[in-house]
Amino acid sequence: MNNTALYLTVKAEKKFNNLVEYLRHNNTYFAQHINNSRFLEIYSELPYSDKNSIKKVGEEYLSAKEGQIFWEYTSGSSGIPFKCYKTDYERQLLSLHIWKCRRNIDKMVSPNNFMELLGKNASKQIDFSDLCKENVEKILLYFLEKKPRWICLSPTMAYYYALVAKRNNYRCDSIKFIELQGEYIDKNQRTFIEKAFNAKTILQYGMRETWTIAYECPHGYLRILSDIYQLEICDLDENGYGEIIVSSNICKYMPFIKYKTGDVAKISVNSKCECGKVNPWVIKLREGRKANCIEGHENLIADIVFKRIIRKSIKPYGYDVLLITSFRVIQLGPQNFIFEIVRGDKYNAEIEKNIIKNTNKILGEQNNITFQYV
């Protein structure tokens, strides 16, 4: 990596050294890379990692088991499912940090009035990611019934909920805060969502792999949770933007150290915020994992739909089989799409048949789909 900047606190450095010592004795893969005792020497000798490199290492990448293990899938910007593991204790620690951030904004928020619309904690009564008009109307009625104070979802979902809410003159007075995660959102989209729901939006930056990395303070600054993460910004451009490389000091069973996020940002110092936070580091994301709008039925098709199509298409083979490394969709017309695919070792022609079948099932039968390999 060229032209990099590393950001860490004294407390984070101490936690990182404790993590390294644990991995030295409990993780076969990392033990072979740890030969020093000083932070900078250890950090520099450890390899950079990403989804594909971790998949290639396999089971050896995981530490010795301690307690109950949980897993969840992430696709991120690549759209390809990736299995992430955490112990029950790690999940509890990460949750405590997230809830501390939420209560710094709203003292009344609690698990009883908080509704998560993403991941395993989302209610199974309704599909929150189905963005067709009829289903979104059902979701809005569900909010009226359950009366959440906070909802947590992606900008794509929130934006399309807001479109339907505005169109139907919908009101849900119980919703006061909308927590947005997983994608880039611009100022205009954010303002539109806030006006449609008469609620305040809160941004968090993170990934399913590590959970929350930065959280917006009451005064609008996206602050790094610097006690549990250290961030490196690599390949800096003339404006200070570069790829985010994250290291988690909590994830021990499945370590994420020098992990390439694929997101682009810059970090600045802001030590005069009215919120009084000691941590001066503020992260500013460049447009990357954006909530893209794609023309289609009722203008309610988004990139999240194509991620669902790919997941459904490769699910019969198992997500751990390297079928597709990454993909993107180019739209030539309302129902005319090009799937650009980086093929994995196990890719086969049946995958294309599955993609066509699932696209037609979700978007209708009149789609013209072609494939290109990159």
mmCIF file of C-alpha atoms in Angstrom:
data_model
loop_
_atom_site.group_PDB
_atom_site.id
_atom_site.type_symbol
_atom_site.label_atom_id
_atom_site.label_comp_id
_atom_site.label_asym_id
_atom_site.label_seq_id
_atom_site.Cartn_x
_atom_site.Cartn_y
_atom_site.Cartn_z
ATOM 1 C CA MET A 1 0.000 0.000 0.000
ATOM 2 C CA ASN A 2 1.319 3.436 -0.953
ATOM 3 C CA ASN A 3 0.938 6.820 0.743
ATOM 4 C CA THR A 4 -0.889 5.754 3.903
ATOM 5 C CA ALA A 5 -1.983 7.342 7.178
ATOM 6 C CA LEU A 6 -2.662 5.338 10.369
ATOM 7 C CA TYR A 7 -5.040 6.558 13.094
ATOM 8 C CA LEU A 8 -5.074 5.041 16.586
ATOM 9 C CA THR A 9 -5.306 6.040 20.244
ATOM 10 C CA VAL A 10 -3.139 4.897 23.155
ATOM 11 C CA LYS A 11 -6.067 2.855 24.468
ATOM 12 C CA ALA A 12 -6.597 1.218 21.064
ATOM 13 C CA GLU A 13 -2.902 0.391 20.788
ATOM 14 C CA LYS A 14 -3.023 -1.380 24.158
ATOM 15 C CA LYS A 15 -6.095 -3.360 23.085
ATOM 16 C CA PHE A 16 -4.449 -4.257 19.789
ATOM 17 C CA ASN A 17 -1.363 -5.582 21.601
ATOM 18 C CA ASN A 18 -3.640 -7.717 23.813
ATOM 19 C CA LEU A 19 -5.379 -9.036 20.702
ATOM 20 C CA VAL A 20 -2.075 -9.899 19.048
ATOM 21 C CA GLU A 21 -0.907 -11.759 22.131
ATOM 22 C CA TYR A 22 -4.131 -13.764 22.105
ATOM 23 C CA LEU A 23 -3.741 -14.599 18.402
ATOM 24 C CA ARG A 24 -0.125 -15.635 18.935
ATOM 25 C CA HIS A 25 -1.349 -18.521 21.107
ATOM 26 C CA ASN A 26 -4.809 -19.244 19.675
ATOM 27 C CA ASN A 27 -4.704 -18.659 15.926
ATOM 28 C CA THR A 28 -2.554 -20.748 13.581
ATOM 29 C CA TYR A 29 -2.705 -18.339 10.661
ATOM 30 C CA PHE A 30 -1.803 -15.158 12.552
ATOM 31 C CA ALA A 31 0.786 -16.836 14.762
ATOM 32 C CA GLN A 32 3.040 -17.424 11.765
ATOM 33 C CA HIS A 33 2.991 -13.687 10.944
ATOM 34 C CA ILE A 34 3.707 -12.364 14.442
ATOM 35 C CA ASN A 35 7.424 -12.137 15.189
ATOM 36 C CA ASN A 36 7.791 -8.832 17.045
ATOM 37 C CA SER A 37 6.458 -7.202 20.184
ATOM 38 C CA ARG A 38 6.226 -3.505 19.273
ATOM 39 C CA PHE A 39 3.011 -2.198 17.740
ATOM 40 C CA LEU A 40 4.339 -0.661 14.524
ATOM 41 C CA GLU A 41 6.567 -3.653 13.811
ATOM 42 C CA ILE A 42 3.702 -6.101 14.408
ATOM 43 C CA TYR A 43 1.270 -4.028 12.381
ATOM 44 C CA SER A 44 3.624 -3.657 9.418
ATOM 45 C CA GLU A 45 4.389 -7.397 9.217
ATOM 46 C CA LEU A 46 0.754 -8.510 9.233
ATOM 47 C CA PRO A 47 -0.761 -8.997 5.745
ATOM 48 C CA TYR A 48 -3.651 -6.964 4.368
ATOM 49 C CA SER A 49 -6.850 -8.960 4.009
ATOM 50 C CA ASP A 50 -10.173 -8.945 2.173
ATOM 51 C CA LYS A 51 -13.088 -11.318 1.639
ATOM 52 C CA ASN A 52 -11.330 -13.391 -0.996
ATOM 53 C CA SER A 53 -8.035 -13.759 0.880
ATOM 54 C CA ILE A 54 -9.888 -14.888 4.031
ATOM 55 C CA LYS A 55 -11.913 -17.415 2.026
ATOM 56 C CA LYS A 56 -8.708 -18.841 0.557
ATOM 57 C CA VAL A 57 -7.139 -19.349 4.010
ATOM 58 C CA GLY A 58 -10.233 -21.229 5.150
ATOM 59 C CA GLU A 59 -10.701 -22.702 8.637
ATOM 60 C CA GLU A 60 -7.127 -21.865 9.650
ATOM 61 C CA TYR A 61 -8.120 -18.191 9.731
ATOM 62 C CA LEU A 62 -10.380 -18.808 12.751
ATOM 63 C CA SER A 63 -9.098 -18.827 16.337
ATOM 64 C CA ALA A 64 -9.704 -21.528 18.938
ATOM 65 C CA LYS A 65 -13.385 -21.746 19.892
ATOM 66 C CA GLU A 66 -14.475 -20.099 23.134
ATOM 67 C CA GLY A 67 -18.171 -20.187 23.952
ATOM 68 C CA GLN A 68 -21.105 -20.036 21.577
ATOM 69 C CA ILE A 69 -20.385 -19.011 17.988
ATOM 70 C CA PHE A 70 -22.786 -17.023 15.802
ATOM 71 C CA TRP A 71 -22.559 -16.342 12.085
ATOM 72 C CA GLU A 72 -24.134 -13.946 9.599
ATOM 73 C CA TYR A 73 -23.710 -13.240 5.892
ATOM 74 C CA THR A 74 -22.624 -9.985 4.356
ATOM 75 C CA SER A 75 -22.389 -9.006 0.711
ATOM 76 C CA GLY A 76 -21.239 -5.385 0.976
ATOM 77 C CA SER A 77 -20.358 -3.545 -2.238
ATOM 78 C CA SER A 78 -19.372 -6.752 -4.069
ATOM 79 C CA GLY A 79 -22.823 -8.313 -3.718
ATOM 80 C CA ILE A 80 -21.273 -11.718 -2.957
ATOM 81 C CA PRO A 81 -22.232 -13.379 0.366
ATOM 82 C CA PHE A 82 -19.419 -13.738 2.884
ATOM 83 C CA LYS A 83 -19.828 -15.664 6.133
ATOM 84 C CA CYS A 84 -18.730 -13.786 9.279
ATOM 85 C CA TYR A 85 -18.328 -15.392 12.703
ATOM 86 C CA LYS A 86 -18.424 -13.854 16.186
ATOM 87 C CA THR A 87 -18.597 -15.238 19.690
ATOM 88 C CA ASP A 88 -21.512 -14.346 21.922
ATOM 89 C CA TYR A 89 -19.149 -12.258 24.076
ATOM 90 C CA GLU A 90 -17.874 -10.303 21.052
ATOM 91 C CA ARG A 91 -21.429 -9.553 19.955
ATOM 92 C CA GLN A 92 -22.300 -8.291 23.436
ATOM 93 C CA LEU A 93 -19.286 -5.962 23.510
ATOM 94 C CA LEU A 94 -20.014 -4.568 20.054
ATOM 95 C CA SER A 95 -23.698 -4.066 20.930
ATOM 96 C CA LEU A 96 -22.780 -2.122 24.076
ATOM 97 C CA HIS A 97 -20.731 0.337 22.025
ATOM 98 C CA ILE A 98 -23.560 0.840 19.510
ATOM 99 C CA TRP A 99 -26.181 1.389 22.211
ATOM 100 C CA LYS A 100 -23.936 3.847 24.002
ATOM 101 C CA CYS A 101 -23.850 5.908 20.781
ATOM 102 C CA ARG A 102 -27.623 5.769 20.382
ATOM 103 C CA ARG A 103 -28.306 6.850 23.945
ATOM 104 C CA ASN A 104 -25.892 9.730 23.543
ATOM 105 C CA ILE A 105 -28.430 11.063 21.029
ATOM 106 C CA ASP A 106 -31.734 9.924 22.548
ATOM 107 C CA LYS A 107 -32.061 8.961 26.218
ATOM 108 C CA MET A 108 -35.450 7.374 25.529
ATOM 109 C CA VAL A 109 -34.308 4.793 22.984
ATOM 110 C CA SER A 110 -34.371 1.183 24.178
ATOM 111 C CA PRO A 111 -34.607 -2.341 22.708
ATOM 112 C CA ASN A 112 -38.364 -2.106 23.304
ATOM 113 C CA ASN A 113 -38.900 0.831 20.941
ATOM 114 C CA PHE A 114 -36.054 0.149 18.501
ATOM 115 C CA MET A 115 -36.866 -1.714 15.267
ATOM 116 C CA GLU A 116 -34.076 -3.221 13.169
ATOM 117 C CA LEU A 117 -35.040 -3.864 9.556
ATOM 118 C CA LEU A 118 -31.781 -5.483 8.432
ATOM 119 C CA GLY A 119 -30.098 -8.783 9.228
ATOM 120 C CA LYS A 120 -31.103 -11.608 11.539
ATOM 121 C CA ASN A 121 -32.764 -9.325 14.096
ATOM 122 C CA ALA A 122 -35.344 -8.074 11.585
ATOM 123 C CA SER A 123 -38.886 -9.339 12.066
ATOM 124 C CA LYS A 124 -39.792 -12.313 9.870
ATOM 125 C CA GLN A 125 -43.429 -11.174 9.677
ATOM 126 C CA ILE A 126 -42.699 -8.981 6.670
ATOM 127 C CA ASP A 127 -39.968 -8.653 4.017
ATOM 128 C CA PHE A 128 -38.534 -5.185 4.625
ATOM 129 C CA SER A 129 -36.213 -5.401 1.596
ATOM 130 C CA ASP A 130 -39.038 -5.937 -0.921
ATOM 131 C CA LEU A 131 -39.429 -2.437 -2.355
ATOM 132 C CA CYS A 132 -42.443 -2.905 -4.598
ATOM 133 C CA LYS A 133 -45.140 -0.321 -3.899
ATOM 134 C CA GLU A 134 -47.681 -2.784 -2.455
ATOM 135 C CA ASN A 135 -45.180 -4.257 0.011
ATOM 136 C CA VAL A 136 -43.876 -0.856 1.119
ATOM 137 C CA GLU A 137 -47.459 0.158 1.902
ATOM 138 C CA LYS A 138 -47.722 -2.943 4.119
ATOM 139 C CA ILE A 139 -44.474 -1.972 5.849
ATOM 140 C CA LEU A 140 -45.762 1.534 6.582
ATOM 141 C CA LEU A 141 -48.948 0.073 8.091
ATOM 142 C CA TYR A 142 -46.748 -2.260 10.154
ATOM 143 C CA PHE A 143 -44.999 0.802 11.620
ATOM 144 C CA LEU A 144 -48.374 2.272 12.589
ATOM 145 C CA GLU A 145 -49.241 -0.958 14.381
ATOM 146 C CA LYS A 146 -45.910 -1.470 16.220
ATOM 147 C CA LYS A 147 -45.157 2.235 16.912
ATOM 148 C CA PRO A 148 -41.313 2.150 16.906
ATOM 149 C CA ARG A 149 -39.394 5.196 18.128
ATOM 150 C CA TRP A 150 -36.255 4.268 16.154
ATOM 151 C CA ILE A 151 -35.968 2.319 12.918
ATOM 152 C CA CYS A 152 -32.636 1.089 11.534
ATOM 153 C CA LEU A 153 -32.291 0.351 7.816
ATOM 154 C CA SER A 154 -30.346 1.085 4.636
ATOM 155 C CA PRO A 155 -30.643 4.424 2.796
ATOM 156 C CA THR A 156 -32.115 2.575 -0.211
ATOM 157 C CA MET A 157 -34.937 1.174 1.904
ATOM 158 C CA ALA A 158 -35.550 4.464 3.714
ATOM 159 C CA TYR A 159 -35.620 6.444 0.475
ATOM 160 C CA TYR A 160 -38.225 4.214 -1.156
ATOM 161 C CA TYR A 161 -40.293 4.073 2.024
ATOM 162 C CA ALA A 162 -40.230 7.877 1.968
ATOM 163 C CA LEU A 163 -41.328 7.987 -1.683
ATOM 164 C CA VAL A 164 -44.399 5.895 -0.940
ATOM 165 C CA ALA A 165 -45.068 7.699 2.352
ATOM 166 C CA LYS A 166 -45.078 11.077 0.616
ATOM 167 C CA ARG A 167 -47.215 9.783 -2.250
ATOM 168 C CA ASN A 168 -49.796 8.385 0.206
ATOM 169 C CA ASN A 169 -49.693 11.301 2.690
ATOM 170 C CA TYR A 170 -48.551 8.814 5.319
ATOM 171 C CA ARG A 171 -47.792 9.808 8.918
ATOM 172 C CA CYS A 172 -46.319 7.744 11.737
ATOM 173 C CA ASP A 173 -45.833 10.071 14.678
ATOM 174 C CA SER A 174 -44.061 7.476 16.821
ATOM 175 C CA ILE A 175 -40.922 7.441 14.602
ATOM 176 C CA LYS A 176 -38.481 10.067 15.859
ATOM 177 C CA PHE A 177 -35.142 8.732 14.572
ATOM 178 C CA ILE A 178 -34.107 6.860 11.427
ATOM 179 C CA GLU A 179 -30.712 5.199 11.657
ATOM 180 C CA LEU A 180 -29.102 4.706 8.238
ATOM 181 C CA GLN A 181 -26.319 2.246 7.509
ATOM 182 C CA GLY A 182 -24.687 0.216 4.768
ATOM 183 C CA GLU A 183 -24.628 2.685 1.863
ATOM 184 C CA TYR A 184 -23.628 6.200 0.924
ATOM 185 C CA ILE A 185 -26.439 8.765 1.038
ATOM 186 C CA ASP A 186 -26.309 12.316 -0.220
ATOM 187 C CA LYS A 187 -27.709 15.378 1.532
ATOM 188 C CA ASN A 188 -30.767 15.710 -0.724
ATOM 189 C CA GLN A 189 -31.853 12.090 -0.175
ATOM 190 C CA ARG A 190 -31.391 12.503 3.556
ATOM 191 C CA THR A 191 -33.488 15.688 3.662
ATOM 192 C CA PHE A 192 -36.237 14.009 1.628
ATOM 193 C CA ILE A 193 -36.419 11.087 4.093
ATOM 194 C CA GLU A 194 -36.534 13.417 7.106
ATOM 195 C CA LYS A 195 -39.367 15.504 5.628
ATOM 196 C CA ALA A 196 -41.382 12.453 4.590
ATOM 197 C CA PHE A 197 -41.264 10.935 8.089
ATOM 198 C CA ASN A 198 -40.885 14.138 10.140
ATOM 199 C CA ALA A 199 -37.964 12.427 11.904
ATOM 200 C CA LYS A 200 -34.233 12.945 12.329
ATOM 201 C CA THR A 201 -31.808 10.722 10.410
ATOM 202 C CA ILE A 202 -28.681 9.381 12.109
ATOM 203 C CA LEU A 203 -25.763 7.964 10.152
ATOM 204 C CA GLN A 204 -23.527 5.122 11.150
ATOM 205 C CA TYR A 205 -20.653 3.684 9.152
ATOM 206 C CA GLY A 206 -19.761 0.055 9.503
ATOM 207 C CA MET A 207 -19.890 -3.423 8.010
ATOM 208 C CA ARG A 208 -21.399 -6.743 8.961
ATOM 209 C CA GLU A 209 -17.835 -7.979 9.452
ATOM 210 C CA THR A 210 -16.924 -5.517 12.211
ATOM 211 C CA TRP A 211 -20.249 -3.837 13.000
ATOM 212 C CA THR A 212 -20.237 -0.102 13.735
ATOM 213 C CA ILE A 213 -16.944 1.690 12.997
ATOM 214 C CA ALA A 214 -18.140 5.296 13.221
ATOM 215 C CA TYR A 215 -21.328 6.906 14.511
ATOM 216 C CA GLU A 216 -22.779 10.353 14.009
ATOM 217 C CA CYS A 217 -22.667 12.562 17.100
ATOM 218 C CA PRO A 218 -25.586 14.895 18.009
ATOM 219 C CA HIS A 219 -23.904 17.696 16.066
ATOM 220 C CA GLY A 220 -23.555 15.852 12.786
ATOM 221 C CA TYR A 221 -19.962 14.588 12.840
ATOM 222 C CA LEU A 222 -19.328 10.949 11.926
ATOM 223 C CA ARG A 223 -16.924 10.007 14.720
ATOM 224 C CA ILE A 224 -14.716 6.910 14.731
ATOM 225 C CA LEU A 225 -15.134 4.526 17.672
ATOM 226 C CA SER A 226 -11.431 4.939 18.212
ATOM 227 C CA ASP A 227 -11.117 2.856 21.396
ATOM 228 C CA ILE A 228 -11.970 -0.361 19.567
ATOM 229 C CA TYR A 229 -10.757 0.306 16.014
ATOM 230 C CA GLN A 230 -7.706 1.653 14.316
ATOM 231 C CA LEU A 231 -8.082 2.907 10.771
ATOM 232 C CA GLU A 232 -5.551 3.231 8.001
ATOM 233 C CA ILE A 233 -6.253 5.320 4.914
ATOM 234 C CA CYS A 234 -4.296 3.989 1.936
ATOM 235 C CA ASP A 235 -3.404 5.336 -1.499
ATOM 236 C CA LEU A 236 -4.233 8.889 -0.498
ATOM 237 C CA ASP A 237 -5.120 11.295 -3.301
ATOM 238 C CA GLU A 238 -4.393 15.019 -3.412
ATOM 239 C CA ASN A 239 -7.511 15.727 -1.321
ATOM 240 C CA GLY A 240 -6.648 13.248 1.434
ATOM 241 C CA TYR A 241 -9.124 10.549 0.347
ATOM 242 C CA GLY A 242 -8.099 6.906 0.233
ATOM 243 C CA GLU A 243 -9.330 3.370 0.862
ATOM 244 C CA ILE A 244 -10.342 2.583 4.442
ATOM 245 C CA ILE A 245 -8.385 -0.255 6.057
ATOM 246 C CA VAL A 246 -9.908 -1.274 9.396
ATOM 247 C CA SER A 247 -8.598 -3.318 12.315
ATOM 248 C CA SER A 248 -10.990 -4.453 15.031
ATOM 249 C CA ASN A 249 -9.659 -4.951 18.552
ATOM 250 C CA ILE A 250 -12.739 -6.916 19.621
ATOM 251 C CA CYS A 251 -13.082 -9.603 16.950
ATOM 252 C CA LYS A 252 -10.817 -12.443 18.097
ATOM 253 C CA TYR A 253 -12.493 -15.596 16.836
ATOM 254 C CA MET A 254 -12.593 -14.278 13.247
ATOM 255 C CA PRO A 255 -10.058 -11.432 13.272
ATOM 256 C CA PHE A 256 -10.403 -8.466 10.967
ATOM 257 C CA ILE A 257 -6.960 -6.888 10.927
ATOM 258 C CA LYS A 258 -5.809 -4.593 8.116
ATOM 259 C CA TYR A 259 -9.077 -5.440 6.399
ATOM 260 C CA LYS A 260 -9.799 -3.705 3.089
ATOM 261 C CA THR A 261 -13.305 -2.251 3.162
ATOM 262 C CA GLY A 262 -13.476 -1.063 -0.443
ATOM 263 C CA ASP A 263 -14.819 2.278 0.821
ATOM 264 C CA VAL A 264 -13.121 5.616 0.223
ATOM 265 C CA ALA A 265 -12.906 8.341 2.872
ATOM 266 C CA LYS A 266 -10.702 10.887 4.551
ATOM 267 C CA ILE A 267 -10.183 11.499 8.239
ATOM 268 C CA SER A 268 -9.968 14.959 9.726
ATOM 269 C CA VAL A 269 -9.461 16.349 13.215
ATOM 270 C CA ASN A 270 -12.313 18.138 14.958
ATOM 271 C CA SER A 271 -11.594 18.695 18.645
ATOM 272 C CA LYS A 272 -14.050 21.574 19.193
ATOM 273 C CA CYS A 273 -17.387 19.806 18.754
ATOM 274 C CA GLU A 274 -20.170 20.887 21.104
ATOM 275 C CA CYS A 275 -20.822 17.251 22.033
ATOM 276 C CA GLY A 276 -17.632 17.315 24.126
ATOM 277 C CA LYS A 277 -16.223 14.055 22.774
ATOM 278 C CA VAL A 278 -12.545 13.507 23.485
ATOM 279 C CA ASN A 279 -12.010 11.650 20.203
ATOM 280 C CA PRO A 280 -11.149 14.294 17.592
ATOM 281 C CA TRP A 281 -11.283 12.009 14.547
ATOM 282 C CA VAL A 282 -14.099 12.553 12.097
ATOM 283 C CA ILE A 283 -14.532 10.407 9.005
ATOM 284 C CA LYS A 284 -15.951 11.774 5.764
ATOM 285 C CA LEU A 285 -17.038 9.173 3.234
ATOM 286 C CA ARG A 286 -16.756 9.672 -0.466
ATOM 287 C CA GLU A 287 -19.626 8.349 -2.562
ATOM 288 C CA GLY A 288 -19.127 4.622 -2.755
ATOM 289 C CA ARG A 289 -21.680 2.104 -1.509
ATOM 290 C CA LYS A 290 -24.418 4.390 -2.751
ATOM 291 C CA ALA A 291 -28.175 3.835 -2.634
ATOM 292 C CA ASN A 292 -28.522 3.725 -6.421
ATOM 293 C CA CYS A 293 -31.888 4.314 -8.108
ATOM 294 C CA ILE A 294 -32.596 2.208 -11.195
ATOM 295 C CA GLU A 295 -35.479 2.865 -13.567
ATOM 296 C CA GLY A 296 -38.112 0.160 -13.517
ATOM 297 C CA HIS A 297 -41.614 -0.714 -12.269
ATOM 298 C CA GLU A 298 -42.877 2.320 -10.303
ATOM 299 C CA ASN A 299 -39.195 3.433 -10.184
ATOM 300 C CA LEU A 300 -38.789 1.112 -7.192
ATOM 301 C CA ILE A 301 -35.829 -0.997 -8.303
ATOM 302 C CA ALA A 302 -32.507 -0.542 -6.505
ATOM 303 C CA ASP A 303 -29.107 -2.223 -6.313
ATOM 304 C CA ILE A 304 -30.293 -4.144 -3.237
ATOM 305 C CA VAL A 305 -32.666 -6.033 -5.571
ATOM 306 C CA PHE A 306 -29.800 -7.281 -7.737
ATOM 307 C CA LYS A 307 -27.890 -8.412 -4.667
ATOM 308 C CA ARG A 308 -30.929 -10.492 -3.744
ATOM 309 C CA ILE A 309 -31.012 -11.927 -7.289
ATOM 310 C CA ILE A 310 -27.356 -12.977 -7.105
ATOM 311 C CA ARG A 311 -27.757 -14.463 -3.618
ATOM 312 C CA LYS A 312 -30.770 -16.499 -4.736
ATOM 313 C CA SER A 313 -28.909 -17.645 -7.853
ATOM 314 C CA ILE A 314 -25.870 -19.020 -6.031
ATOM 315 C CA LYS A 315 -27.631 -20.254 -2.890
ATOM 316 C CA PRO A 316 -28.198 -23.819 -4.213
ATOM 317 C CA TYR A 317 -24.416 -24.286 -4.454
ATOM 318 C CA GLY A 318 -23.639 -22.839 -1.015
ATOM 319 C CA TYR A 319 -22.300 -19.369 -0.342
ATOM 320 C CA ASP A 320 -18.850 -20.708 0.524
ATOM 321 C CA VAL A 321 -18.306 -22.029 -3.027
ATOM 322 C CA LEU A 322 -16.335 -19.482 -5.107
ATOM 323 C CA LEU A 323 -18.812 -18.969 -7.969
ATOM 324 C CA ILE A 324 -18.762 -15.191 -8.436
ATOM 325 C CA THR A 325 -16.032 -12.940 -7.054
ATOM 326 C CA SER A 326 -17.897 -9.675 -7.732
ATOM 327 C CA PHE A 327 -20.445 -8.206 -10.116
ATOM 328 C CA ARG A 328 -22.194 -5.048 -11.208
ATOM 329 C CA VAL A 329 -25.300 -4.348 -13.268
ATOM 330 C CA ILE A 330 -25.472 -1.820 -16.098
ATOM 331 C CA GLN A 331 -28.923 -0.660 -17.155
ATOM 332 C CA LEU A 332 -29.443 0.062 -20.861
ATOM 333 C CA GLY A 333 -33.206 0.572 -20.538
ATOM 334 C CA PRO A 334 -36.132 -0.038 -18.144
ATOM 335 C CA GLN A 335 -35.875 -3.829 -18.622
ATOM 336 C CA ASN A 336 -32.535 -4.188 -20.393
ATOM 337 C CA PHE A 337 -29.582 -5.167 -18.189
ATOM 338 C CA ILE A 338 -25.964 -6.213 -18.557
ATOM 339 C CA PHE A 339 -24.504 -8.298 -15.728
ATOM 340 C CA GLU A 340 -20.736 -7.762 -15.566
ATOM 341 C CA ILE A 341 -19.301 -10.702 -13.625
ATOM 342 C CA VAL A 342 -15.890 -11.590 -12.242
ATOM 343 C CA ARG A 343 -16.061 -15.388 -12.327
ATOM 344 C CA GLY A 344 -14.796 -17.616 -9.532
ATOM 345 C CA ASP A 345 -13.162 -21.004 -9.974
ATOM 346 C CA LYS A 346 -16.483 -22.876 -9.713
ATOM 347 C CA TYR A 347 -18.517 -20.640 -12.030
ATOM 348 C CA ASN A 348 -20.745 -22.503 -14.499
ATOM 349 C CA ALA A 349 -23.449 -21.866 -17.098
ATOM 350 C CA GLU A 350 -26.226 -22.900 -14.705
ATOM 351 C CA ILE A 351 -25.552 -19.751 -12.680
ATOM 352 C CA GLU A 352 -26.583 -17.611 -15.652
ATOM 353 C CA LYS A 353 -29.831 -19.573 -16.008
ATOM 354 C CA ASN A 354 -30.528 -18.980 -12.311
ATOM 355 C CA ILE A 355 -29.829 -15.250 -12.652
ATOM 356 C CA ILE A 356 -32.199 -14.937 -15.621
ATOM 357 C CA LYS A 357 -34.900 -16.964 -13.831
ATOM 358 C CA ASN A 358 -34.637 -14.946 -10.594
ATOM 359 C CA THR A 359 -34.493 -11.600 -12.405
ATOM 360 C CA ASN A 360 -37.660 -12.407 -14.343
ATOM 361 C CA LYS A 361 -39.353 -13.683 -11.200
ATOM 362 C CA ILE A 362 -38.629 -10.459 -9.292
ATOM 363 C CA LEU A 363 -38.776 -7.856 -12.090
ATOM 364 C CA GLY A 364 -41.210 -9.456 -14.543
ATOM 365 C CA GLU A 365 -40.878 -11.711 -17.592
ATOM 366 C CA GLN A 366 -39.869 -9.156 -20.254
ATOM 367 C CA ASN A 367 -36.244 -8.508 -19.265
ATOM 368 C CA ASN A 368 -33.404 -8.602 -21.774
ATOM 369 C CA ILE A 369 -30.341 -9.881 -19.884
ATOM 370 C CA THR A 370 -26.815 -10.285 -21.256
ATOM 371 C CA PHE A 371 -23.597 -11.290 -19.505
ATOM 372 C CA GLN A 372 -20.086 -9.903 -19.784
ATOM 373 C CA TYR A 373 -17.002 -11.232 -18.010
ATOM 374 C CA VAL A 374 -14.353 -8.911 -16.622
#
